[in-house]
Coordinates of C-alpha atoms in Angstrom, one line a residue:
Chain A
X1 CA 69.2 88.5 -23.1
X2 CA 70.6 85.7 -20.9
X3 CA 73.5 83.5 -21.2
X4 CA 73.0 79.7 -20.6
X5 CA 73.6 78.0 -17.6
X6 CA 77.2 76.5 -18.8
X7 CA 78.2 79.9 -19.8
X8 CA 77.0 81.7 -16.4
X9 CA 78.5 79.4 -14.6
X10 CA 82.2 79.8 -16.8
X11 CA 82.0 83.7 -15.6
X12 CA 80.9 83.2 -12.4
X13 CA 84.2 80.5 -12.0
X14 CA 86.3 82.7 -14.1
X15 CA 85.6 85.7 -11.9
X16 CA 86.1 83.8 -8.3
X17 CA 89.2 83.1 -9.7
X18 CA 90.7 86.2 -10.9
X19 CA 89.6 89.6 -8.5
X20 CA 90.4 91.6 -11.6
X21 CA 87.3 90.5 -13.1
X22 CA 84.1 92.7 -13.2
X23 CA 81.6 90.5 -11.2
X24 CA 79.9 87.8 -12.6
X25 CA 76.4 89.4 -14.3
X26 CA 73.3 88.4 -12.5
X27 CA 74.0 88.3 -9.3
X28 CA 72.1 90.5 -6.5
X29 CA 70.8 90.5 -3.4
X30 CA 67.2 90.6 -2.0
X31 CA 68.0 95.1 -2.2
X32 CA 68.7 94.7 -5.8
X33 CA 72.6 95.2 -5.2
X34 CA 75.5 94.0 -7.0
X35 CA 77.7 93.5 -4.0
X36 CA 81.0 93.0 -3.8
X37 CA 81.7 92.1 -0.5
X38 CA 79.2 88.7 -1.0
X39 CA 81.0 87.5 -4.1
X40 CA 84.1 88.3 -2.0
X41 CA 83.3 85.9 0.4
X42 CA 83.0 83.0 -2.0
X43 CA 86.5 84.2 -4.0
X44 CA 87.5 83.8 -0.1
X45 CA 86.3 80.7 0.4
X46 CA 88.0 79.0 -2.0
X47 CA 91.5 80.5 -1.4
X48 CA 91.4 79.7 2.5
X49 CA 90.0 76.2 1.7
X50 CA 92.7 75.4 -0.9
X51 CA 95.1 77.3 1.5
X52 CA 93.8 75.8 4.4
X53 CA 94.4 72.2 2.8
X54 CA 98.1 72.9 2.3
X55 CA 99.0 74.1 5.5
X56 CA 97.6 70.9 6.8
X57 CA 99.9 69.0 4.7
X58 CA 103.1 71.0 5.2
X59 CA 103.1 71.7 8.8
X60 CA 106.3 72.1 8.8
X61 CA 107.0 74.2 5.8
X62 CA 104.6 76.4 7.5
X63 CA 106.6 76.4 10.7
X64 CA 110.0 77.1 9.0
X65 CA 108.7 79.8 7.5
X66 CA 105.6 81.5 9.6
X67 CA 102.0 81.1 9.1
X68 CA 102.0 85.0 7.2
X69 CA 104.6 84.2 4.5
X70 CA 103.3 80.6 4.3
X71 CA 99.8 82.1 3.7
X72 CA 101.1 84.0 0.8
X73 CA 103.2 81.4 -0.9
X74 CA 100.0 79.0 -1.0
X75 CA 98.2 81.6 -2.1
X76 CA 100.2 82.5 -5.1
X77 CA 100.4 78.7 -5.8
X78 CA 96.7 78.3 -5.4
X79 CA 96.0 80.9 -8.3
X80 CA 97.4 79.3 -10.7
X81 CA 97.2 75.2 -9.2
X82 CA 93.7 73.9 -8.8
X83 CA 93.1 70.5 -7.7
X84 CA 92.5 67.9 -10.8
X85 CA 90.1 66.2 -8.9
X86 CA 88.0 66.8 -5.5
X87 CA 90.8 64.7 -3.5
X88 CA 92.2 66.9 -1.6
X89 CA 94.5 64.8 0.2
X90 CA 96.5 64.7 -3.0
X91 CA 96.5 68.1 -3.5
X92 CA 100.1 70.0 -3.5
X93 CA 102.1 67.0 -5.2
X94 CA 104.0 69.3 -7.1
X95 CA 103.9 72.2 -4.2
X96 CA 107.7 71.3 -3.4
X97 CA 108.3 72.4 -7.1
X98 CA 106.9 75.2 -6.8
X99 CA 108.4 76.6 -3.8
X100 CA 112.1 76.2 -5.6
X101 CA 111.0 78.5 -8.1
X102 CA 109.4 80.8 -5.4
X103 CA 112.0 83.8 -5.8
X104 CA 110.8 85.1 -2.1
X105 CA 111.9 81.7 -0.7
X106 CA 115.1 81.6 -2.1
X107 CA 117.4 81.9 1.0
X108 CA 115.9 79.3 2.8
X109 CA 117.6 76.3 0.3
X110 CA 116.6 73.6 1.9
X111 CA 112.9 74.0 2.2
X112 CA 111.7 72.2 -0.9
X113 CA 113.5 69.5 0.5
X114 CA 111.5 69.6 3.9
X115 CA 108.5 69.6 1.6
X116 CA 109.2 66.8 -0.4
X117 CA 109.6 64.7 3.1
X118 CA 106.0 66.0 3.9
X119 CA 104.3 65.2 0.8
X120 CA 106.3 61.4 1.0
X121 CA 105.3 61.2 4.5
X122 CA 101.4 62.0 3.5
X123 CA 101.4 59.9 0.3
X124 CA 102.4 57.0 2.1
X125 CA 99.7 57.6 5.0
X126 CA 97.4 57.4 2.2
X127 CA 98.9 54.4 0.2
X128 CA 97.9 50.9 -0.6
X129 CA 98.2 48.9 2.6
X130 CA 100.3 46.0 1.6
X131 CA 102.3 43.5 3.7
X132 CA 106.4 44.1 3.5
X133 CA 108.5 41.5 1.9
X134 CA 110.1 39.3 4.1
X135 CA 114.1 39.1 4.8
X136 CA 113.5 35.4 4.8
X137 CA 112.7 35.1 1.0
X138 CA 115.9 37.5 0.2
X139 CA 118.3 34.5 2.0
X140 CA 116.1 31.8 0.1
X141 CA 117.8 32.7 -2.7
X142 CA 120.7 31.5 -4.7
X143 CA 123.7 34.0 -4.0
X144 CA 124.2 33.5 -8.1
X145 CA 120.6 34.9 -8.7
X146 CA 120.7 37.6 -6.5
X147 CA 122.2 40.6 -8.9
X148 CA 119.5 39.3 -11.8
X149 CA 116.6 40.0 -9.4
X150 CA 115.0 43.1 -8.8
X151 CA 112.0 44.5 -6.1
X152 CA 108.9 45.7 -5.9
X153 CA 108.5 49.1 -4.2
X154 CA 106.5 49.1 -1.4
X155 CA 103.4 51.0 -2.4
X156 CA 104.3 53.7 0.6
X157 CA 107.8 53.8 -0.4
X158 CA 109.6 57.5 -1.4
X159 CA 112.7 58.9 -1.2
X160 CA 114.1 62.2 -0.7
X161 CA 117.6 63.0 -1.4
X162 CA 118.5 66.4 -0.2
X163 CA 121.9 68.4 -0.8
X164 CA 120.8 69.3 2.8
X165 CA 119.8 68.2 6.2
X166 CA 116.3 68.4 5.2
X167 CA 115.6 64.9 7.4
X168 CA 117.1 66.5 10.2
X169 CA 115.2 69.4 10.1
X170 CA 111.7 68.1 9.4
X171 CA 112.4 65.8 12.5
X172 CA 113.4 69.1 14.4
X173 CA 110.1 70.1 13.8
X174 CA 108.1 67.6 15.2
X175 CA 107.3 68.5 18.8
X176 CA 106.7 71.5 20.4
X177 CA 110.4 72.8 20.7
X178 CA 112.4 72.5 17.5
X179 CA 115.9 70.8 18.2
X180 CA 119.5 72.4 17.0
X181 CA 121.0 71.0 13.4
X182 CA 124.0 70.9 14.9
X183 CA 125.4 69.3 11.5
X184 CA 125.1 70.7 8.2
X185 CA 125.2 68.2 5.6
X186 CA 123.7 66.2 2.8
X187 CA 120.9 63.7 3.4
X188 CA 118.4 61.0 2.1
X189 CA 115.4 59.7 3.8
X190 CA 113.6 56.6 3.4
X191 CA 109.5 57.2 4.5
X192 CA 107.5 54.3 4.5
X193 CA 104.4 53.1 5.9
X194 CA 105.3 49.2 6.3
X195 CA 101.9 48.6 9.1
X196 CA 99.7 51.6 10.2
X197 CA 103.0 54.1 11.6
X198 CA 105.2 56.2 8.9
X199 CA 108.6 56.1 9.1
X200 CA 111.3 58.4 8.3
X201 CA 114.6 56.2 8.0
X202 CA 118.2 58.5 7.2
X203 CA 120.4 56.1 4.4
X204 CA 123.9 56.6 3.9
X205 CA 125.1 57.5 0.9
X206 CA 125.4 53.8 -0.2
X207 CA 122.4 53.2 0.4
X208 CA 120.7 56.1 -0.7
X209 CA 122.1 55.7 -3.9
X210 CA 121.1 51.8 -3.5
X211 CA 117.4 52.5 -3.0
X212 CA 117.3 55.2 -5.4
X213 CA 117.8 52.3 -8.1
X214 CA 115.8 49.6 -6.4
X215 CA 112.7 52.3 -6.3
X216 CA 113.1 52.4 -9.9
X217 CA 112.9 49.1 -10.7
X218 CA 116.3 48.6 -11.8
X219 CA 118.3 44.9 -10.9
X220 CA 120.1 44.3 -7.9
X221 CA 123.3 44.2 -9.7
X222 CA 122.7 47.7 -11.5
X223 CA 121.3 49.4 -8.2
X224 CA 124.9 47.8 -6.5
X225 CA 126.8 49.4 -9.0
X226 CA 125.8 52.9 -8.5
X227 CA 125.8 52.1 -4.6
X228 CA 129.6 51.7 -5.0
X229 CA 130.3 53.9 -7.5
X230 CA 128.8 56.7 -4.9
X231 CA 129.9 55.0 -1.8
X232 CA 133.3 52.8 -2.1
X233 CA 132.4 51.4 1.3
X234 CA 128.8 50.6 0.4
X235 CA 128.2 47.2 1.9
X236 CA 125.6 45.2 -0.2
X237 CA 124.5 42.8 2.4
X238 CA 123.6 45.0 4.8
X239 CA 122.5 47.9 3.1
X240 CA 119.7 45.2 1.1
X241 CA 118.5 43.7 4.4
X242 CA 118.4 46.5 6.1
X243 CA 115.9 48.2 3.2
X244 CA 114.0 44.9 2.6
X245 CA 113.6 45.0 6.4
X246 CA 112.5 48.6 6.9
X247 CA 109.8 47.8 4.8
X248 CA 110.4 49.3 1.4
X249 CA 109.6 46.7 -1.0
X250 CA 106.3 44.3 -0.9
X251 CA 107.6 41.2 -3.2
X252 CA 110.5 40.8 -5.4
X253 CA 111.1 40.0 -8.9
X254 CA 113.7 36.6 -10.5
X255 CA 115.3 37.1 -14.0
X256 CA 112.7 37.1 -16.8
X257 CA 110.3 37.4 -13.6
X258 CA 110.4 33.6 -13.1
X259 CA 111.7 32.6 -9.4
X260 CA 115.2 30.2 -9.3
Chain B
X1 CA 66.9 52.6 17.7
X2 CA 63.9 53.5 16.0
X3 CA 63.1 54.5 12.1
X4 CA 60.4 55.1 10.5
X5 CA 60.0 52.9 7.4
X6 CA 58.9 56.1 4.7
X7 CA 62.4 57.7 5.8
X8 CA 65.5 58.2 3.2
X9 CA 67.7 56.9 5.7
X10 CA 68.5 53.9 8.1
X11 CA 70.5 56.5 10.4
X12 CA 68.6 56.3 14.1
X13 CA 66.8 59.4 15.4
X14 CA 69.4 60.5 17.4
X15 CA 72.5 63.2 17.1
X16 CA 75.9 62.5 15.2
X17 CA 78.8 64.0 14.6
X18 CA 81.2 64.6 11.9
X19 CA 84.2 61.7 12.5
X20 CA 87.8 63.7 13.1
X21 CA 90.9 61.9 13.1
X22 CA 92.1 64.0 16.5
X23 CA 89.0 62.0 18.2
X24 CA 90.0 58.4 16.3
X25 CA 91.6 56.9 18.9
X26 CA 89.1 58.9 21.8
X27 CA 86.4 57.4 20.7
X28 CA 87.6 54.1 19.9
X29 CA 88.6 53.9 23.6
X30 CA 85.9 55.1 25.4
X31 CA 83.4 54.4 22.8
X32 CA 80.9 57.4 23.6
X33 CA 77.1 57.0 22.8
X34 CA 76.9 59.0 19.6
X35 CA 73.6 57.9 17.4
X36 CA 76.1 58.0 14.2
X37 CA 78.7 59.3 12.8
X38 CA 79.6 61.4 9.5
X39 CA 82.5 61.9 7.3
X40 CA 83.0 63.4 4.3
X41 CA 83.8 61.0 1.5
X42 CA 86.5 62.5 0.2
X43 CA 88.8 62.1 2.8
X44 CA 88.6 58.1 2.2
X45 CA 89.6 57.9 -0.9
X46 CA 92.9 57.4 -0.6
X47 CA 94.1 54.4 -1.4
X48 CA 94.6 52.0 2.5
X49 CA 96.2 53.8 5.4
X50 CA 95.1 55.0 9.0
X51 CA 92.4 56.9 7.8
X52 CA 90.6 53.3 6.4
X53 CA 91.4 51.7 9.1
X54 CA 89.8 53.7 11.7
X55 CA 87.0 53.9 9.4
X56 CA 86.4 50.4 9.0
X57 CA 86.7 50.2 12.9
X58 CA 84.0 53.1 13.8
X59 CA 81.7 51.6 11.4
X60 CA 81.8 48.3 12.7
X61 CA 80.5 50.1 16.4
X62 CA 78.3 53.4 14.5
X63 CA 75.9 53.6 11.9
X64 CA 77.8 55.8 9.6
X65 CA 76.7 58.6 7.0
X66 CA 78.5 59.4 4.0
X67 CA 78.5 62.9 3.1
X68 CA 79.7 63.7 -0.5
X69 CA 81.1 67.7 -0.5
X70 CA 82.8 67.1 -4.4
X71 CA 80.3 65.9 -6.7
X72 CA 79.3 68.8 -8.0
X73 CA 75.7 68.3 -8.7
X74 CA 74.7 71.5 -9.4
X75 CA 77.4 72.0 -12.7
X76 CA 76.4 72.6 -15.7
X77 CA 78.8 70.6 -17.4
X78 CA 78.7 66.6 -16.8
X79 CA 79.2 64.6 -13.6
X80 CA 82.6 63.2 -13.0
X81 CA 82.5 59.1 -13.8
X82 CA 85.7 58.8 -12.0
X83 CA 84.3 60.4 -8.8
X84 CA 81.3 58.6 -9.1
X85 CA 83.2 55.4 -9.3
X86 CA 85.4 56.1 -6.4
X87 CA 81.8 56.7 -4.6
X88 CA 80.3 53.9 -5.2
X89 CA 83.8 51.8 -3.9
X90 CA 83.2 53.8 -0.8
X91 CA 79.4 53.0 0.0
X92 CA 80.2 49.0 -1.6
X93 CA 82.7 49.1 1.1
X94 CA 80.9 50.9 3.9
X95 CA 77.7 49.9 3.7
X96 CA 76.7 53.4 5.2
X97 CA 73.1 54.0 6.5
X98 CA 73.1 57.3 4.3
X99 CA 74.6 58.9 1.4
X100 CA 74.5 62.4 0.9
X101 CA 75.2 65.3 -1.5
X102 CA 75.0 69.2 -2.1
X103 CA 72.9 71.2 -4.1
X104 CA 75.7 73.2 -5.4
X105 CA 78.7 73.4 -7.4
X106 CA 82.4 73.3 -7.0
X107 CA 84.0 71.9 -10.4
X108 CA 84.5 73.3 -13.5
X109 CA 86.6 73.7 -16.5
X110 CA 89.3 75.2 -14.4
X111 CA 89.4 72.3 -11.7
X112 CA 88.0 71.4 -8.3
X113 CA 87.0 75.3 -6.8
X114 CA 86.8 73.3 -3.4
X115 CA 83.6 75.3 -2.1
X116 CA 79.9 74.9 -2.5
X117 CA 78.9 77.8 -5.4
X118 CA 75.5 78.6 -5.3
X119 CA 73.3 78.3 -8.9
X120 CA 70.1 79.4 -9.9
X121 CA 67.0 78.3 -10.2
X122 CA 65.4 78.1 -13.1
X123 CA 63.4 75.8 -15.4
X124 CA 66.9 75.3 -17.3
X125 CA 69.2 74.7 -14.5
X126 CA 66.1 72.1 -12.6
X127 CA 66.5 69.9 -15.4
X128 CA 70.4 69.9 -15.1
X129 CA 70.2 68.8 -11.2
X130 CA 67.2 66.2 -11.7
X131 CA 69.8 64.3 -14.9
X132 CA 72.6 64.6 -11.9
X133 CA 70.6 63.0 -9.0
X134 CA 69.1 60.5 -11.4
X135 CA 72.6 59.8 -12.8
X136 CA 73.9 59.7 -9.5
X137 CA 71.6 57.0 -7.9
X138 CA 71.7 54.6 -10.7
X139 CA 75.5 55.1 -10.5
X140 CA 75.4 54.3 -6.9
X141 CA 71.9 51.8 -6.5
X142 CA 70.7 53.4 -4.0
X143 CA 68.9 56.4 -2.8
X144 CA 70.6 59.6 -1.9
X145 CA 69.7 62.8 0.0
X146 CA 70.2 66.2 -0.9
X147 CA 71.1 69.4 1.0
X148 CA 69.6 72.7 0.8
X149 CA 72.6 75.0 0.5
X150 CA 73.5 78.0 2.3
X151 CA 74.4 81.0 -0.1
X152 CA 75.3 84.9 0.2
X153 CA 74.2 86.1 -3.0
X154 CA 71.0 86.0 -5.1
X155 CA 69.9 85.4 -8.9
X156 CA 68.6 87.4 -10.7
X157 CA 67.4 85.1 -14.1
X158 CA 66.3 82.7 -10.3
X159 CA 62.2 81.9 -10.9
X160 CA 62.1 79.4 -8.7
X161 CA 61.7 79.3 -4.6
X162 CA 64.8 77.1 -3.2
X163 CA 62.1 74.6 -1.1
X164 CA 59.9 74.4 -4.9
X165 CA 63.4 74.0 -6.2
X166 CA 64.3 71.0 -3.7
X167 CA 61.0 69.4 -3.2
X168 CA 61.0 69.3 -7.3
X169 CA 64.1 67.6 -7.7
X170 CA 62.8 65.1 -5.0
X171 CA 59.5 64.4 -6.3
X172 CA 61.2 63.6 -9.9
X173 CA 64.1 61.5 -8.5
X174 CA 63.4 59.7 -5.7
X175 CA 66.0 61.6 -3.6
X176 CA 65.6 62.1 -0.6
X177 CA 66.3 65.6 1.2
X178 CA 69.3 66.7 3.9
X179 CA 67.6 69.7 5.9
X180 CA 70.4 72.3 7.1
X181 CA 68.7 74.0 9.7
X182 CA 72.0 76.6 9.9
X183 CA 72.0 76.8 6.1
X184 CA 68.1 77.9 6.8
X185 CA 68.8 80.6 9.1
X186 CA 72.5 81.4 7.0
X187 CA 70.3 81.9 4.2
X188 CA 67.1 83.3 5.8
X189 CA 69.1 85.9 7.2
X190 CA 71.3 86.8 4.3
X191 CA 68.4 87.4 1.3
X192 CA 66.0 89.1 4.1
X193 CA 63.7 86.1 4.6
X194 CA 61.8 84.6 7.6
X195 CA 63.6 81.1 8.1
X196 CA 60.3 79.9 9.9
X197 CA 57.9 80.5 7.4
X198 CA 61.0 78.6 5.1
X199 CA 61.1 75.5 7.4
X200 CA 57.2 75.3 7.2
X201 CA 57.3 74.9 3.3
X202 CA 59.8 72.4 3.8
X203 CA 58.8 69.4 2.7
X204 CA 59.6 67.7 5.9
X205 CA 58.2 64.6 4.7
X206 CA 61.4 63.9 2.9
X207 CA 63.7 64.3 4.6
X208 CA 66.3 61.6 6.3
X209 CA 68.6 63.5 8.2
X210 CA 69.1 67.1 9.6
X211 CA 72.4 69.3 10.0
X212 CA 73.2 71.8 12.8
X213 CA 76.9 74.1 12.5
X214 CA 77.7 77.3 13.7
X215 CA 78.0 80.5 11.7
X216 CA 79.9 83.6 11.7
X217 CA 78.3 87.1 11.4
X218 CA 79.7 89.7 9.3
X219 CA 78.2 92.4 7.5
X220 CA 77.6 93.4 3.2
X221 CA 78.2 96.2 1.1
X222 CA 75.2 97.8 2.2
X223 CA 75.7 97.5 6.0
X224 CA 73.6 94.3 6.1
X225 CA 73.8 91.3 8.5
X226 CA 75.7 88.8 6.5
X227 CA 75.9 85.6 8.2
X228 CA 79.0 82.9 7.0
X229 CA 78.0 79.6 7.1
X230 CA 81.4 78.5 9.3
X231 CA 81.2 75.4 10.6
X232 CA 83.6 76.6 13.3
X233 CA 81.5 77.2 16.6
X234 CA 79.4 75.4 18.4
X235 CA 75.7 75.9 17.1
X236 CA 74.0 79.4 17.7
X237 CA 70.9 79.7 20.0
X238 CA 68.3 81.1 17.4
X239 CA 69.7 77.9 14.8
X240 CA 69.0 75.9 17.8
X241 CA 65.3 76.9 18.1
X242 CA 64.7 76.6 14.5
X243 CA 65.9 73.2 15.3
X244 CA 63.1 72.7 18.1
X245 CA 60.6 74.1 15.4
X246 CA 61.3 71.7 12.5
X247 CA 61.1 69.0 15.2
X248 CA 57.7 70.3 15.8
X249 CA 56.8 70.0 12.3
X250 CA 58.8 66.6 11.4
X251 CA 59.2 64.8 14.6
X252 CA 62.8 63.5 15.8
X253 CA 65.5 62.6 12.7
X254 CA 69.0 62.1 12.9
X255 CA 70.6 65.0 13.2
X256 CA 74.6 65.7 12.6
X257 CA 76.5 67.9 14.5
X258 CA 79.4 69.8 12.1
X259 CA 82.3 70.9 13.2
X260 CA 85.0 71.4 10.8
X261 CA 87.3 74.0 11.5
X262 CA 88.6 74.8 14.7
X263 CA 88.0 71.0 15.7
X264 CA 87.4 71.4 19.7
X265 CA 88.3 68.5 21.9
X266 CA 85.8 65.5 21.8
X267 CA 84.1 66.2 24.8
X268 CA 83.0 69.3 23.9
X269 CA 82.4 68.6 20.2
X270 CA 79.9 65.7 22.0
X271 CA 78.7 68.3 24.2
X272 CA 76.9 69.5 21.2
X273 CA 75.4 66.3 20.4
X274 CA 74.4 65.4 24.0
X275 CA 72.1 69.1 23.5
X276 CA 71.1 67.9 20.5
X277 CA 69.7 65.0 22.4
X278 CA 67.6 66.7 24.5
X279 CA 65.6 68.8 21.8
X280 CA 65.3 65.4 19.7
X281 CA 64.3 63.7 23.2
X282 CA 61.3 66.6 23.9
X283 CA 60.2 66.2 20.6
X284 CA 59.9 62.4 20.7
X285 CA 57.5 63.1 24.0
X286 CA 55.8 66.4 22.4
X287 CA 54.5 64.4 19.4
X288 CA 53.9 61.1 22.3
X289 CA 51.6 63.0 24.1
X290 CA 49.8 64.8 20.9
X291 CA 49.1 61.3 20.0
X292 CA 47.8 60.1 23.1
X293 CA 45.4 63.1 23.6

């Protein structure tokens, strides 16, 4: 008796996947043997390449925490988080998410933080390219208008709030000799790709606040309100230009979406 | 450049190699002479970004191969639309001289395995891959080529040879036929075969383009020489005389050099291709002077 193709190949996947599986039936070698070490190399294969593909997109991650214990923590996530789809340039979106709830990576509290900057930072390398909105248009508009309108996110825009100096320390990491955080506090970055560079932009709180709002969609107005409410010296004027010039949003939106 | 009209690909009969974002700006400025260069089609699609741009820019100066490794031809189940679409986006935009596939598998129920799993071959799983390729160049409109895989373990339901296998699925498509001449000896040496007497059933006929990689040796259960198909080394000597006997047999075709992991610097990544060259070069002459006599 032999199964079909479509069922061969669901225990042949099902074994690769999980080592406490017999092996797959059917499988030899040009002896005759039902080897172990062969099938190994392809449960192997997929582990290191999924493995592989993560440490590529959290170098730093990996550096805070060394390539052995990185290895692992991939590994675990990797059992149990294929990729949807054979893009593996998205793949580890929710990796951040899963190293919170990684008990052996507890006492480091600010690495899903760090994380979250590195999969902003490669989301918007992959992003639409799409040209910035212009400061120009924001002053073209009535003062009156301006709380009714709200922006577009750039398509590279993300933002990572962090009860930590996660910025800092991802930017510690960059070159070859990781610089002191001398100050331990809360932070927000802004990354966007406005050209062909990423950026990593700190907010202040204000702001932070601010572009949290604007990212959702909400009005100028609302977004200003929460700005003060977390910031009493938020400055509207300046924290607004200074987002719409970094590049976050690509067009903005009038009342009712009709322009004054 | 020169290319033979009967070929399944526009690439010239010269070496490539695999395109690596390290080398981007390299290569941009000093703009080496490479006959073409690969990437794998995966990594562009994302959405814009560096990687596109670059692309766009060595394309406008290479002939450019795209080389799928997440289709998933040899699956039982269905071919992805979506990936299909975001293929045919790719080669719309690229214009490449040559698309090419795997036969192997790597999705399934559970998701994307991200490795090449072997299948076997058999009258049942031949039809599968011959709906697939068919699918696959209608999807596309145009003709693809198809790579003989390297694998560590054997069938046993298998009752059909791998070249009968490949040359079957070619003679019913269309598709034309990717010649690993590392996957040759990978294989060859791993399930006890001679890899000659494999490239000299080949149907070299139909075949557009020819890949060279370096394995890794390890050994099986048994005590066996198991060779990895690594693709993180510079080639091997004995892969590069199988080379210079398939060249005997086919004449010179374009022939990528792969170097995925372990990315070396570019000059000695194109040290590979320059060798490569050479062997393509002596063949060109060898099958010259067989004319001429």
């Amino acid at each position: 008796m032999t199964m079909g193709f479509n069922e061969s190949q669901s225990a042949f996947a099902a074994a690769l996947l999980d080592p406490g599986l017999p092996l797959p039936q059917g499988i030899t070698t040009a002896r005759g043997v039902t080897d172990p070490l062969r099938f190994a190399v392809y449960r192997n294969n997929v582990y290191v390449g999924l493995t592989t593909a993560l440490g590529q997109r959290f170098p730093v991650t990996k550096r805070l925490v060394g390539s052995e214990f990185f290895a692992g923590m991939a590994r675990t996530y990797a059992a149990d988080h294929k990729p949807a789809t054979p893009l593996i340039i998205h793949y580890g979106d929710d990796f951040p998410d899963f190293i919170a709830a990684f008990p052996p990576a507890a006492s480091l509290a600010y690495l899903p933080d760090v994380a979250r900057i590195e999969v902003a930072w490669t989301r918007a390398y992959h992003a639409a390219d799409r040209l910035p909105l212009d400061v120009a248009k924001i002053a073209a508009v009535p003062p009156e208008r301006i709380a009714e309108m709200s922006l577009v996110p750039h398509p590279s825009a993300g933002l990572v709030r962090s009860d930590f100096p996660a910025g800092t320390i991802w930017s510690a990491h960059q070159g070859e000799a990781v610089a002191p955080v001398t100050e331990w506090r809360a932070e927000a970055v802004l990354v966007v790709r406005p050209a062909m560079h990423v950026e990593i932009r700190f907010l202040p709180p204000g702001d932070a606040a601010f572009a949290a709002c604007l990212l959702e969609g909400t009005t100028l107005g609302t977004a200003a309100q929460k700005a003060f409410a977390a910031a009493p010296d938020f400055d509207f004027g300046s924290a607004l230009i200074g987002l719409v010039g970094l590049g976050a949003f690509s067009a903005f939106e009038a009342f009712e979406g009709k322009l004054p | 450049m020169t290319v033979s009209a009967n070929r399944a690909t526009a690439l010239p009969q010269r070496a490539g190699l695999g395109l690596k974002p390290e080398h981007y700006e390299t290569i941009l400025v000093t703009r080496p002479d490479v006959g073409f260069f690969e990437v794998h089609a995966e990594n562009y699609m994302g959405a814009g970004g560096p990687p596109h741009r670059y692309l766009e820019a060595v394309a406008d100066l290479y002939p450019l191969s795209l080389h799928g490794v997440g289709l998933s031809i040899g699956a039982s189940r269905d071919l992805d639309k979506e990936h299909l679409k975001r293929l045919r986006v790719l080669i719309d935009r690229y214009r490449p001289q040559s698309f090419s596939e795997h036969l192997a598998w790597s999705t399934h129920d559970t998701g994307f395995l991200n490795d090449l799993l072997p299948l076997p071959y058999t009258a049942e799983t031949l039809a599968r891959v011959i709906d697939h390729v068919d699918e696959t160049q209608q999807w596309l409109g145009r003709q693809m080529l198809l790579e003989n895989p390297s694998t560590y373990l054997l069938f046993s339901e298998s009752t059909i040879d791998e070249v009968d296998f490949l040359a079957a699925i070619a003679n019913r498509t269309g598709c034309g036929l990717l010649l690993d001449v590392n996957n040759v000896m990978v294989s060859a040496v791993n399930h006890r075969l001679d890899p000659i007497a494999y490239i000299d059933r080949f149907p070299v006929e139909l075949v557009g383009e020819i890949h060279l990689a370096g394995y890794d040796e390890t050994v099986d259960y048994v005590g066996d020489r198991l060779l990895i198909d690594a693709h993180g080394s510079a080639v091997r000597t004995d892969v590069v005389e199988l080379y210079r006997h398939t060249l005997s047999r086919s004449g010179p075709l374009p022939t990528l050099i792969e170097w995925d992991n372990d990315v070396p610097d570019f000059a000695t990544l194109n040290a590979e291709a320059v060798r490569a060259d050479a062997v393509l070069t002596a063949a060109a002459v060898a099958r010259g002077a067989t004319r001429a006599a």
